[in-house]
PDB file of C-alpha atoms in Angstrom:
ATOM      1  CA  MET G   1      -0.025  -0.164  -0.298  1.00  0.00           C
ATOM      2  CA  THR G   2       1.243   3.379  -0.881  1.00  0.00           C
ATOM      3  CA  SER G   3       0.936   6.709   0.698  1.00  0.00           C
ATOM      4  CA  SER G   4      -0.714   8.223  -2.837  1.00  0.00           C
ATOM      5  CA  ILE G   5      -3.176   7.591  -5.251  1.00  0.00           C
ATOM      6  CA  VAL G   6      -2.384   8.072  -8.826  1.00  0.00           C
ATOM      7  CA  ALA G   7      -5.617   9.213 -10.728  1.00  0.00           C
ATOM      8  CA  ASP G   8      -6.731   6.986 -13.051  1.00  0.00           C
ATOM      9  CA  THR G   9      -6.754   8.600 -16.777  1.00  0.00           C
ATOM     10  CA  VAL G  10     -10.683   8.768 -18.118  1.00  0.00           C
ATOM     11  CA  THR G  11     -10.736   8.182 -21.512  1.00  0.00           C
ATOM     12  CA  GLU G  12     -13.620   8.907 -23.861  1.00  0.00           C
ATOM     13  CA  GLU G  13     -14.070   4.977 -24.391  1.00  0.00           C
ATOM     14  CA  SER G  14     -14.914   4.672 -20.520  1.00  0.00           C
ATOM     15  CA  ARG G  15     -17.356   8.016 -20.547  1.00  0.00           C
ATOM     16  CA  GLU G  16     -19.494   5.763 -22.983  1.00  0.00           C
ATOM     17  CA  GLN G  17     -21.492   4.322 -20.363  1.00  0.00           C
ATOM     18  CA  PRO G  18     -24.807   4.109 -19.260  1.00  0.00           C
ATOM     19  CA  THR G  19     -26.336   6.829 -17.588  1.00  0.00           C
ATOM     20  CA  VAL G  20     -25.970   7.370 -13.875  1.00  0.00           C
ATOM     21  CA  SER G  21     -29.111   8.411 -11.975  1.00  0.00           C
ATOM     22  CA  PHE G  22     -28.941  10.149  -8.433  1.00  0.00           C
ATOM     23  CA  GLU G  23     -32.570  10.767  -7.721  1.00  0.00           C
ATOM     24  CA  GLN G  24     -33.557   8.092  -5.558  1.00  0.00           C
ATOM     25  CA  SER G  25     -32.422   5.204  -3.065  1.00  0.00           C
ATOM     26  CA  LEU G  26     -32.523   1.311  -5.023  1.00  0.00           C
ATOM     27  CA  PRO G  27     -34.475  -0.949  -3.016  1.00  0.00           C
ATOM     28  CA  ARG G  28     -33.167  -1.826   0.333  1.00  0.00           C
ATOM     29  CA  ARG G  29     -33.302  -5.705  -0.244  1.00  0.00           C
ATOM     30  CA  TRP G  30     -30.975  -5.263  -2.925  1.00  0.00           C
ATOM     31  CA  VAL G  31     -28.331  -3.703  -0.845  1.00  0.00           C
ATOM     32  CA  HIS G  32     -29.216  -5.883   2.554  1.00  0.00           C
ATOM     33  CA  ARG G  33     -30.578  -2.624   4.683  1.00  0.00           C
ATOM     34  CA  ALA G  34     -33.347  -2.793   6.662  1.00  0.00           C
ATOM     35  CA  ALA G  35     -33.502   1.622   7.163  1.00  0.00           C
ATOM     36  CA  ASN G  36     -33.927   3.514   3.890  1.00  0.00           C
ATOM     37  CA  THR G  37     -32.001   6.321   5.330  1.00  0.00           C
ATOM     38  CA  GLU G  38     -28.385   3.446   4.847  1.00  0.00           C
ATOM     39  CA  VAL G  39     -28.629   2.735   1.460  1.00  0.00           C
ATOM     40  CA  LEU G  40     -26.332   4.384  -0.590  1.00  0.00           C
ATOM     41  CA  VAL G  41     -26.540   3.034  -3.831  1.00  0.00           C
ATOM     42  CA  THR G  42     -28.878   5.160  -6.957  1.00  0.00           C
ATOM     43  CA  SER G  43     -28.449   3.295  -9.764  1.00  0.00           C
ATOM     44  CA  PHE G  44     -27.397  -0.079 -11.727  1.00  0.00           C
ATOM     45  CA  GLY G  45     -26.519  -0.196 -15.667  1.00  0.00           C
ATOM     46  CA  GLU G  46     -24.526  -2.885 -17.525  1.00  0.00           C
ATOM     47  CA  ARG G  47     -21.613  -1.816 -20.083  1.00  0.00           C
ATOM     48  CA  GLY G  48     -20.628  -4.853 -21.161  1.00  0.00           C
ATOM     49  CA  GLU G  49     -20.110  -8.686 -19.628  1.00  0.00           C
ATOM     50  CA  ASN G  50     -18.884  -8.328 -16.396  1.00  0.00           C
ATOM     51  CA  ASP G  51     -18.541  -4.468 -16.213  1.00  0.00           C
ATOM     52  CA  PHE G  52     -21.097  -2.542 -14.556  1.00  0.00           C
ATOM     53  CA  VAL G  53     -21.785   1.055 -13.871  1.00  0.00           C
ATOM     54  CA  LEU G  54     -23.562   2.409 -10.670  1.00  0.00           C
ATOM     55  CA  GLY G  55     -24.296   5.843  -9.174  1.00  0.00           C
ATOM     56  CA  ALA G  56     -23.837   6.239  -5.584  1.00  0.00           C
ATOM     57  CA  GLN G  57     -24.559   9.310  -3.155  1.00  0.00           C
ATOM     58  CA  LEU G  58     -22.930  10.104  -0.391  1.00  0.00           C
ATOM     59  CA  PRO G  59     -24.690  12.142   2.311  1.00  0.00           C
ATOM     60  CA  ARG G  60     -23.445  15.477   4.267  1.00  0.00           C
ATOM     61  CA  ALA G  61     -24.176  14.381   7.233  1.00  0.00           C
ATOM     62  CA  HIS G  62     -24.302  10.568   8.583  1.00  0.00           C
ATOM     63  CA  ALA G  63     -25.317   9.190  11.880  1.00  0.00           C
ATOM     64  CA  LEU G  64     -22.218   7.290  12.237  1.00  0.00           C
ATOM     65  CA  TYR G  65     -19.879   8.253   8.985  1.00  0.00           C
ATOM     66  CA  GLY G  66     -20.123  11.724   9.516  1.00  0.00           C
ATOM     67  CA  PRO G  67     -17.714  14.570   8.037  1.00  0.00           C
ATOM     68  CA  VAL G  68     -14.220  14.201   9.023  1.00  0.00           C
ATOM     69  CA  ALA G  69     -11.867  17.279   8.660  1.00  0.00           C
ATOM     70  CA  GLY G  70     -14.227  19.074   5.884  1.00  0.00           C
ATOM     71  CA  GLY G  71     -14.676  15.777   3.791  1.00  0.00           C
ATOM     72  CA  HIS G  72     -16.556  12.558   3.897  1.00  0.00           C
ATOM     73  CA  ASP G  73     -15.445   9.769   5.849  1.00  0.00           C
ATOM     74  CA  PRO G  74     -13.492   7.358   3.772  1.00  0.00           C
ATOM     75  CA  LEU G  75     -15.474   4.144   5.239  1.00  0.00           C
ATOM     76  CA  LEU G  76     -18.805   5.973   4.066  1.00  0.00           C
ATOM     77  CA  PHE G  77     -16.983   5.382   0.279  1.00  0.00           C
ATOM     78  CA  ALA G  78     -16.262   1.726   1.148  1.00  0.00           C
ATOM     79  CA  GLU G  79     -19.608   1.142   2.056  1.00  0.00           C
ATOM     80  CA  ALA G  80     -21.021   2.367  -0.866  1.00  0.00           C
ATOM     81  CA  ALA G  81     -18.956  -0.473  -2.749  1.00  0.00           C
ATOM     82  CA  ARG G  82     -19.848  -2.719  -0.900  1.00  0.00           C
ATOM     83  CA  GLN G  83     -23.432  -1.970  -1.177  1.00  0.00           C
ATOM     84  CA  ALA G  84     -22.468  -1.822  -4.817  1.00  0.00           C
ATOM     85  CA  GLY G  85     -21.047  -5.214  -4.762  1.00  0.00           C
ATOM     86  CA  LEU G  86     -24.460  -6.852  -3.667  1.00  0.00           C
ATOM     87  CA  VAL G  87     -26.076  -5.052  -6.202  1.00  0.00           C
ATOM     88  CA  VAL G  88     -24.209  -6.283  -8.749  1.00  0.00           C
ATOM     89  CA  GLY G  89     -24.729  -9.803  -7.469  1.00  0.00           C
ATOM     90  CA  HIS G  90     -28.227  -9.577  -6.947  1.00  0.00           C
ATOM     91  CA  VAL G  91     -29.330  -7.520 -10.107  1.00  0.00           C
ATOM     92  CA  GLY G  92     -26.084  -7.984 -12.632  1.00  0.00           C
ATOM     93  CA  PHE G  93     -25.634 -11.809 -11.981  1.00  0.00           C
ATOM     94  CA  GLY G  94     -28.849 -12.967 -10.807  1.00  0.00           C
ATOM     95  CA  VAL G  95     -27.934 -14.278  -7.064  1.00  0.00           C
ATOM     96  CA  PRO G  96     -31.332 -15.050  -5.055  1.00  0.00           C
ATOM     97  CA  TYR G  97     -32.104 -13.001  -2.523  1.00  0.00           C
ATOM     98  CA  GLY G  98     -31.644 -14.889   1.156  1.00  0.00           C
ATOM     99  CA  HIS G  99     -28.149 -16.246  -0.476  1.00  0.00           C
ATOM    100  CA  GLN G 100     -25.046 -15.210   1.956  1.00  0.00           C
ATOM    101  CA  PHE G 101     -22.164 -13.130   0.369  1.00  0.00           C
ATOM    102  CA  ILE G 102     -18.902 -14.249   2.024  1.00  0.00           C
ATOM    103  CA  MET G 103     -16.100 -11.506   1.778  1.00  0.00           C
ATOM    104  CA  ASP G 104     -12.651 -12.948   2.806  1.00  0.00           C
ATOM    105  CA  THR G 105     -10.957  -9.303   1.532  1.00  0.00           C
ATOM    106  CA  LEU G 106     -11.576  -5.281   1.592  1.00  0.00           C
ATOM    107  CA  ASP G 107      -9.278  -3.165   0.591  1.00  0.00           C
ATOM    108  CA  TYR G 108      -9.620   0.535  -0.336  1.00  0.00           C
ATOM    109  CA  GLU G 109      -7.606   3.577  -0.770  1.00  0.00           C
ATOM    110  CA  VAL G 110      -9.018   7.391  -1.500  1.00  0.00           C
ATOM    111  CA  GLU G 111      -7.746  10.828  -2.496  1.00  0.00           C
ATOM    112  CA  PRO G 112      -9.079  13.011   0.436  1.00  0.00           C
ATOM    113  CA  GLU G 113      -9.273  16.105  -1.864  1.00  0.00           C
ATOM    114  CA  ALA G 114     -11.958  14.729  -4.002  1.00  0.00           C
ATOM    115  CA  LEU G 115     -13.915  13.815  -1.025  1.00  0.00           C
ATOM    116  CA  ARG G 116     -14.288  17.490   0.614  1.00  0.00           C
ATOM    117  CA  LEU G 117     -17.739  18.142   1.487  1.00  0.00           C
ATOM    118  CA  ALA G 118     -19.591  20.631  -0.779  1.00  0.00           C
ATOM    119  CA  ASP G 119     -23.231  22.117  -0.882  1.00  0.00           C
ATOM    120  CA  THR G 120     -24.713  19.168  -2.074  1.00  0.00           C
ATOM    121  CA  PRO G 121     -23.789  15.670  -1.198  1.00  0.00           C
ATOM    122  CA  ALA G 122     -21.244  13.531  -2.911  1.00  0.00           C
ATOM    123  CA  GLN G 123     -22.224  11.966  -6.220  1.00  0.00           C
ATOM    124  CA  ILE G 124     -20.299   9.328  -7.468  1.00  0.00           C
ATOM    125  CA  VAL G 125     -20.035   7.278 -10.259  1.00  0.00           C
ATOM    126  CA  LEU G 126     -18.738   3.672  -9.490  1.00  0.00           C
ATOM    127  CA  GLU G 127     -17.543   1.594 -12.509  1.00  0.00           C
ATOM    128  CA  ILE G 128     -16.800  -1.963 -11.303  1.00  0.00           C
ATOM    129  CA  HIS G 129     -15.481  -4.758 -13.575  1.00  0.00           C
ATOM    130  CA  CYS G 130     -15.382  -8.623 -12.099  1.00  0.00           C
ATOM    131  CA  GLU G 131     -12.582 -10.910 -12.776  1.00  0.00           C
ATOM    132  CA  ASN G 132     -12.148 -14.585 -12.258  1.00  0.00           C
ATOM    133  CA  VAL G 133     -16.266 -15.112 -12.207  1.00  0.00           C
ATOM    134  CA  LYS G 134     -17.127 -18.073 -10.761  1.00  0.00           C
ATOM    135  CA  ARG G 135     -19.806 -20.301 -11.248  1.00  0.00           C
ATOM    136  CA  ARG G 136     -22.047 -23.593 -10.262  1.00  0.00           C
ATOM    137  CA  GLY G 137     -23.354 -24.693 -12.951  1.00  0.00           C
ATOM    138  CA  LYS G 138     -25.300 -21.902 -14.259  1.00  0.00           C
ATOM    139  CA  THR G 139     -25.055 -19.865 -10.873  1.00  0.00           C
ATOM    140  CA  PHE G 140     -22.950 -17.111 -10.032  1.00  0.00           C
ATOM    141  CA  ALA G 141     -20.419 -18.436  -7.150  1.00  0.00           C
ATOM    142  CA  GLY G 142     -17.990 -15.325  -6.661  1.00  0.00           C
ATOM    143  CA  ALA G 143     -15.927 -13.016  -8.241  1.00  0.00           C
ATOM    144  CA  ASN G 144     -13.402 -10.611  -7.745  1.00  0.00           C
ATOM    145  CA  MET G 145     -14.642  -7.405  -7.911  1.00  0.00           C
ATOM    146  CA  HIS G 146     -12.799  -3.927  -8.690  1.00  0.00           C
ATOM    147  CA  VAL G 147     -14.328  -0.776  -8.305  1.00  0.00           C
ATOM    148  CA  HIS G 148     -12.958   2.803  -9.321  1.00  0.00           C
ATOM    149  CA  GLY G 149     -14.941   5.493  -7.690  1.00  0.00           C
ATOM    150  CA  TYR G 150     -15.243   9.210  -9.764  1.00  0.00           C
ATOM    151  CA  ARG G 151     -16.691  12.574  -8.711  1.00  0.00           C
ATOM    152  CA  ASP G 152     -17.629  14.963 -11.501  1.00  0.00           C
ATOM    153  CA  GLY G 153     -15.335  12.824 -13.720  1.00  0.00           C
ATOM    154  CA  VAL G 154     -12.385  13.231 -10.526  1.00  0.00           C
ATOM    155  CA  PHE G 155     -10.965  10.217  -9.625  1.00  0.00           C
ATOM    156  CA  VAL G 156     -11.655   9.418  -5.707  1.00  0.00           C
ATOM    157  CA  GLY G 157     -10.857   6.219  -5.084  1.00  0.00           C
ATOM    158  CA  ARG G 158     -10.652   2.730  -5.481  1.00  0.00           C
ATOM    159  CA  VAL G 159     -11.960  -1.284  -3.524  1.00  0.00           C
ATOM    160  CA  THR G 160     -11.224  -4.275  -4.069  1.00  0.00           C
ATOM    161  CA  LEU G 161     -13.593  -6.595  -3.011  1.00  0.00           C
ATOM    162  CA  PRO G 162     -13.426 -10.548  -3.783  1.00  0.00           C
ATOM    163  CA  TYR G 163     -16.577 -12.475  -2.831  1.00  0.00           C
ATOM    164  CA  SER G 164     -18.442 -15.449  -3.035  1.00  0.00           C
ATOM    165  CA  CYS G 165     -21.762 -16.221  -2.946  1.00  0.00           C
ATOM    166  CA  ILE G 166     -23.436 -19.408  -1.193  1.00  0.00           C
ATOM    167  CA  SER G 167     -27.064 -20.950  -0.601  1.00  0.00           C
ATOM    168  CA  PRO G 168     -28.621 -20.488   2.752  1.00  0.00           C
ATOM    169  CA  ALA G 169     -28.676 -24.446   3.262  1.00  0.00           C
ATOM    170  CA  ALA G 170     -24.908 -23.995   2.643  1.00  0.00           C
ATOM    171  CA  TYR G 171     -24.472 -21.206   5.079  1.00  0.00           C
ATOM    172  CA  ALA G 172     -26.788 -23.089   7.662  1.00  0.00           C
ATOM    173  CA  ARG G 173     -23.952 -25.711   7.590  1.00  0.00           C
ATOM    174  CA  ILE G 174     -21.052 -23.169   7.530  1.00  0.00           C
ATOM    175  CA  ARG G 175     -22.742 -21.776  10.795  1.00  0.00           C
ATOM    176  CA  ALA G 176     -23.745 -24.975  12.302  1.00  0.00           C
ATOM    177  CA  GLY G 177     -23.715 -24.867  16.486  1.00  0.00           C
ATOM    178  CA  CYS G 178     -23.188 -20.634  16.435  1.00  0.00           C
ATOM    179  CA  ASP G 179     -25.623 -18.387  18.331  1.00  0.00           C
ATOM    180  CA  ASP G 180     -27.512 -16.455  16.782  1.00  0.00           C
ATOM    181  CA  PHE G 181     -28.671 -12.562  16.553  1.00  0.00           C
ATOM    182  CA  THR G 182     -31.265 -13.272  19.242  1.00  0.00           C
ATOM    183  CA  ASP G 183     -29.145 -15.447  21.535  1.00  0.00           C
ATOM    184  CA  THR G 184     -27.346 -12.256  22.354  1.00  0.00           C
ATOM    185  CA  ALA G 185     -28.937  -9.491  21.762  1.00  0.00           C
ATOM    186  CA  ASP G 186     -30.146  -9.171  24.961  1.00  0.00           C
ATOM    187  CA  GLN G 187     -27.285  -9.996  26.940  1.00  0.00           C
ATOM    188  CA  ALA G 188     -26.161  -7.647  29.860  1.00  0.00           C
ATOM    189  CA  GLU G 189     -24.688  -4.197  29.308  1.00  0.00           C
ATOM    190  CA  LEU G 190     -21.324  -3.936  27.072  1.00  0.00           C
ATOM    191  CA  PRO G 191     -18.371  -2.844  28.811  1.00  0.00           C
ATOM    192  CA  GLU G 192     -18.097   0.794  29.324  1.00  0.00           C
ATOM    193  CA  PRO G 193     -16.184   2.527  26.391  1.00  0.00           C
ATOM    194  CA  VAL G 194     -12.820   4.245  26.223  1.00  0.00           C
ATOM    195  CA  PRO G 195     -13.242   8.497  26.404  1.00  0.00           C
ATOM    196  CA  PRO G 196     -15.091   8.959  22.725  1.00  0.00           C
ATOM    197  CA  TRP G 197     -12.564  11.732  21.805  1.00  0.00           C
ATOM    198  CA  ARG G 198      -9.603   9.505  22.114  1.00  0.00           C
ATOM    199  CA  VAL G 199     -11.154   7.638  19.323  1.00  0.00           C
ATOM    200  CA  GLY G 200     -12.768  10.408  17.223  1.00  0.00           C
ATOM    201  CA  ARG G 201     -16.314   9.765  18.503  1.00  0.00           C
ATOM    202  CA  ASP G 202     -18.592  12.408  20.145  1.00  0.00           C
ATOM    203  CA  CYS G 203     -21.070   9.703  21.270  1.00  0.00           C
ATOM    204  CA  PRO G 204     -20.506   6.489  23.437  1.00  0.00           C
ATOM    205  CA  SER G 205     -22.760   4.211  22.029  1.00  0.00           C
ATOM    206  CA  ASP G 206     -20.483   4.904  18.932  1.00  0.00           C
ATOM    207  CA  VAL G 207     -17.488   3.667  20.473  1.00  0.00           C
ATOM    208  CA  LEU G 208     -16.283   0.308  19.780  1.00  0.00           C
ATOM    209  CA  LEU G 209     -13.348  -0.111  22.601  1.00  0.00           C
ATOM    210  CA  ALA G 210     -13.313  -1.304  25.934  1.00  0.00           C
ATOM    211  CA  PRO G 211     -10.502  -0.426  27.846  1.00  0.00           C
ATOM    212  CA  THR G 212      -8.096  -4.115  29.257  1.00  0.00           C
ATOM    213  CA  SER G 213      -5.220  -4.149  31.328  1.00  0.00           C
ATOM    214  CA  HIS G 214      -3.056  -4.731  28.381  1.00  0.00           C
ATOM    215  CA  GLU G 215      -1.184  -1.668  26.645  1.00  0.00           C
ATOM    216  CA  ARG G 216      -2.651  -1.072  22.760  1.00  0.00           C
ATOM    217  CA  THR G 217      -4.941  -3.406  23.149  1.00  0.00           C
ATOM    218  CA  TRP G 218      -8.829  -2.970  23.763  1.00  0.00           C
ATOM    219  CA  LEU G 219     -12.048  -5.192  24.584  1.00  0.00           C
ATOM    220  CA  LEU G 220     -14.518  -5.046  21.266  1.00  0.00           C
ATOM    221  CA  ARG G 221     -18.293  -3.896  22.016  1.00  0.00           C
ATOM    222  CA  ASP G 222     -19.913  -5.401  19.454  1.00  0.00           C
ATOM    223  CA  GLY G 223     -22.175  -2.493  18.559  1.00  0.00           C
ATOM    224  CA  ARG G 224     -24.762  -5.161  18.378  1.00  0.00           C
ATOM    225  CA  THR G 225     -27.449  -2.200  19.705  1.00  0.00           C
ATOM    226  CA  HIS G 226     -26.176   0.230  17.341  1.00  0.00           C
ATOM    227  CA  PRO G 227     -28.673   1.015  14.715  1.00  0.00           C
ATOM    228  CA  VAL G 228     -26.209   1.267  11.697  1.00  0.00           C
ATOM    229  CA  LEU G 229     -23.393  -1.399  12.248  1.00  0.00           C
ATOM    230  CA  PHE G 230     -26.569  -3.927  13.340  1.00  0.00           C
ATOM    231  CA  ASP G 231     -28.988  -1.989  11.193  1.00  0.00           C
ATOM    232  CA  HIS G 232     -30.706  -5.588  10.520  1.00  0.00           C
ATOM    233  CA  PRO G 233     -30.432  -8.957  12.534  1.00  0.00           C
ATOM    234  CA  VAL G 234     -27.060 -11.188  11.741  1.00  0.00           C
ATOM    235  CA  ASP G 235     -25.131 -13.957  13.397  1.00  0.00           C
ATOM    236  CA  HIS G 236     -21.817 -12.555  13.830  1.00  0.00           C
ATOM    237  CA  VAL G 237     -20.166  -9.636  14.005  1.00  0.00           C
ATOM    238  CA  PRO G 238     -20.286  -7.357  10.652  1.00  0.00           C
ATOM    239  CA  GLY G 239     -17.042  -6.542   8.388  1.00  0.00           C
ATOM    240  CA  MET G 240     -17.679  -2.973   8.407  1.00  0.00           C
ATOM    241  CA  THR G 241     -17.974  -3.414  12.277  1.00  0.00           C
ATOM    242  CA  ALA G 242     -14.766  -4.770  12.353  1.00  0.00           C
ATOM    243  CA  LEU G 243     -12.983  -1.752  10.240  1.00  0.00           C
ATOM    244  CA  GLU G 244     -14.771   0.436  12.340  1.00  0.00           C
ATOM    245  CA  ALA G 245     -13.198  -1.035  15.421  1.00  0.00           C
ATOM    246  CA  ALA G 246      -9.704  -0.991  13.320  1.00  0.00           C
ATOM    247  CA  ARG G 247     -10.467   2.711  12.530  1.00  0.00           C
ATOM    248  CA  GLN G 248     -10.756   3.816  16.190  1.00  0.00           C
ATOM    249  CA  ALA G 249      -7.643   1.831  17.425  1.00  0.00           C
ATOM    250  CA  VAL G 250      -5.186   3.683  14.824  1.00  0.00           C
ATOM    251  CA  ARG G 251      -6.857   6.971  15.906  1.00  0.00           C
ATOM    252  CA  SER G 252      -6.424   6.301  19.784  1.00  0.00           C
ATOM    253  CA  GLU G 253      -3.048   4.976  19.001  1.00  0.00           C
ATOM    254  CA  PHE G 254      -1.995   8.639  17.434  1.00  0.00           C
ATOM    255  CA  CYS G 255      -4.164  10.385  20.015  1.00  0.00           C
ATOM    256  CA  PRO G 256      -3.786  13.556  20.590  1.00  0.00           C
ATOM    257  CA  ASP G 257      -3.077  13.761  17.088  1.00  0.00           C
ATOM    258  CA  THR G 258      -5.688  13.289  14.187  1.00  0.00           C
ATOM    259  CA  VAL G 259      -5.403  10.821  11.467  1.00  0.00           C
ATOM    260  CA  LEU G 260      -7.676   9.803   8.730  1.00  0.00           C
ATOM    261  CA  PRO G 261      -7.652   6.389   7.030  1.00  0.00           C
ATOM    262  CA  VAL G 262      -7.241   6.903   3.396  1.00  0.00           C
ATOM    263  CA  GLY G 263      -6.644   3.274   2.801  1.00  0.00           C
ATOM    264  CA  MET G 264      -7.173  -0.183   4.451  1.00  0.00           C
ATOM    265  CA  ARG G 265      -6.002  -3.488   3.379  1.00  0.00           C
ATOM    266  CA  THR G 266      -8.494  -5.962   5.656  1.00  0.00           C
ATOM    267  CA  ARG G 267      -7.953  -9.858   5.406  1.00  0.00           C
ATOM    268  CA  PHE G 268     -11.457 -11.633   7.272  1.00  0.00           C
ATOM    269  CA  HIS G 269     -10.093 -15.062   8.252  1.00  0.00           C
ATOM    270  CA  ASN G 270     -12.641 -16.113  10.261  1.00  0.00           C
ATOM    271  CA  TYR G 271     -16.322 -15.018  11.887  1.00  0.00           C
ATOM    272  CA  ILE G 272     -16.165 -12.982  14.944  1.00  0.00           C
ATOM    273  CA  GLU G 273     -18.757 -14.197  17.343  1.00  0.00           C
ATOM    274  CA  LEU G 274     -21.252 -12.156  18.881  1.00  0.00           C
ATOM    275  CA  GLY G 275     -21.495 -12.205  22.939  1.00  0.00           C
ATOM    276  CA  ARG G 276     -17.733 -14.053  22.917  1.00  0.00           C
ATOM    277  CA  SER G 277     -14.673 -11.726  23.964  1.00  0.00           C
ATOM    278  CA  CYS G 278     -12.954 -10.143  21.238  1.00  0.00           C
ATOM    279  CA  PHE G 279      -9.530  -7.889  21.587  1.00  0.00           C
ATOM    280  CA  VAL G 280      -8.557  -5.271  18.968  1.00  0.00           C
ATOM    281  CA  ARG G 281      -4.716  -4.763  19.046  1.00  0.00           C
ATOM    282  CA  VAL G 282      -2.140  -2.807  17.739  1.00  0.00           C
ATOM    283  CA  HIS G 283       0.931  -4.258  16.574  1.00  0.00           C
ATOM    284  CA  ASP G 284       4.491  -2.524  16.923  1.00  0.00           C
ATOM    285  CA  GLU G 285       5.981  -4.381  14.030  1.00  0.00           C
ATOM    286  CA  PRO G 286       7.577  -1.694  11.798  1.00  0.00           C
ATOM    287  CA  ILE G 287       5.548  -0.887   8.621  1.00  0.00           C
ATOM    288  CA  ALA G 288       6.815   1.923   6.001  1.00  0.00           C
ATOM    289  CA  GLY G 289       5.404   5.152   6.208  1.00  0.00           C
ATOM    290  CA  ASP G 290       2.241   6.136   7.635  1.00  0.00           C
ATOM    291  CA  THR G 291       0.421   2.325   8.328  1.00  0.00           C
ATOM    292  CA  VAL G 292      -0.445   0.432  11.581  1.00  0.00           C
ATOM    293  CA  ARG G 293      -1.408  -2.876  11.580  1.00  0.00           C
ATOM    294  CA  VAL G 294      -4.726  -3.722  13.886  1.00  0.00           C
ATOM    295  CA  THR G 295      -5.539  -7.530  14.536  1.00  0.00           C
ATOM    296  CA  LEU G 296      -9.198  -8.687  15.830  1.00  0.00           C
ATOM    297  CA  GLU G 297      -8.463 -11.958  17.932  1.00  0.00           C
ATOM    298  CA  GLN G 298     -10.935 -14.024  19.491  1.00  0.00           C
ATOM    299  CA  GLU G 299     -10.523 -17.373  21.224  1.00  0.00           C
ATOM    300  CA  GLY G 300      -6.681 -17.385  20.231  1.00  0.00           C
ATOM    301  CA  ARG G 301      -6.713 -16.716  16.769  1.00  0.00           C
ATOM    302  CA  VAL G 302      -7.046 -14.111  14.413  1.00  0.00           C
ATOM    303  CA  ALA G 303     -10.471 -13.497  12.941  1.00  0.00           C
ATOM    304  CA  VAL G 304      -9.415  -9.962  10.826  1.00  0.00           C
ATOM    305  CA  ASP G 305      -5.748  -8.869  10.368  1.00  0.00           C
ATOM    306  CA  SER G 306      -5.997  -4.854   8.878  1.00  0.00           C
ATOM    307  CA  THR G 307      -3.268  -2.717   7.690  1.00  0.00           C
ATOM    308  CA  VAL G 308      -4.360   0.728   8.018  1.00  0.00           C
ATOM    309  CA  LEU G 309      -2.776   3.672   6.045  1.00  0.00           C
ATOM    310  CA  VAL G 310      -3.303   7.181   7.659  1.00  0.00           C
ATOM    311  CA  ARG G 311      -2.740  11.072   6.702  1.00  0.00           C
ATOM    312  CA  ARG G 312      -1.561  13.336   9.601  1.00  0.00           C
ATOM    313  CA  LEU G 313      -4.332  16.191   9.791  1.00  0.00           C
ATOM    314  CA  SER G 314      -2.988  19.897  10.777  1.00  0.00           C
ATOM    315  CA  ASP G 315      -4.888  21.412  13.375  1.00  0.00           C
ATOM    316  CA  GLU G 316      -7.193  23.548  10.753  1.00  0.00           C
ATOM    317  CA  THR G 317      -8.328  20.066   8.881  1.00  0.00           C
ATOM    318  CA  ARG G 318      -8.733  18.112  12.185  1.00  0.00           C
ATOM    319  CA  ARG G 319     -12.662  17.163  12.891  1.00  0.00           C
TER     320      ARG G 319
END
């Protein structure tokens, strides 16, 4: 991962694409969300075999991914790309609703200047190319999805998102014996969080880290009651929750300095189970540049491993 992004050249050929609309959000079920306000994707079109163009609108204010240093939160862009991947699966490749999308990698990098706040929401064109498309018979089974985002023709960032799709029956076999949301949602109160200002948050309910006796190690407050991170019942800690926990650990590591997570390279090795202790650790092994490695560990094994590329912010641009 490098500390800067070279913007892709938008050729005349790449401009010949389906009409992108930002008039209204796509149906909630296409992006696996329960709340209309959480749907970021606004249109879908096909440009060719395994090539798609979607619209996404990033709001100027969001319940969790609010403005950072005068710009849109990079994780909001990553979430838009994740939702776009679900739309491509269901609409582009015909994945039935109820099938599970399994993500083992999510990498993103953004150009912060292209995500500056304006007088209106940011309208993003997402150009998506799918490689290594897999099928089981005639049924789509997965692909490596590459997303490039543009705002008014200016390169915003890229996301790499390989995923696979499996039937409800296959998923049930994988998750046999695991607790579901209803078994854990009413458990005892989550542990007390670290002070919100340490992790770049204003509200204690948005804090995913609780202190431990070990340096640079926190207990994950899995956020199972959070209306954004747990928009609907699931049987494990969602991937975007893991990314937010890693981001908060990095913010705490640099505190009192403010840093922006302009890139993350994340591997999901195992599900993080609800109701079981999970530790978030910042590692001190040397990595080139302003990058930090964070792991989420449960029952003695690494469930999520993320390398976070940060940009230090000046006093004038801090949140």
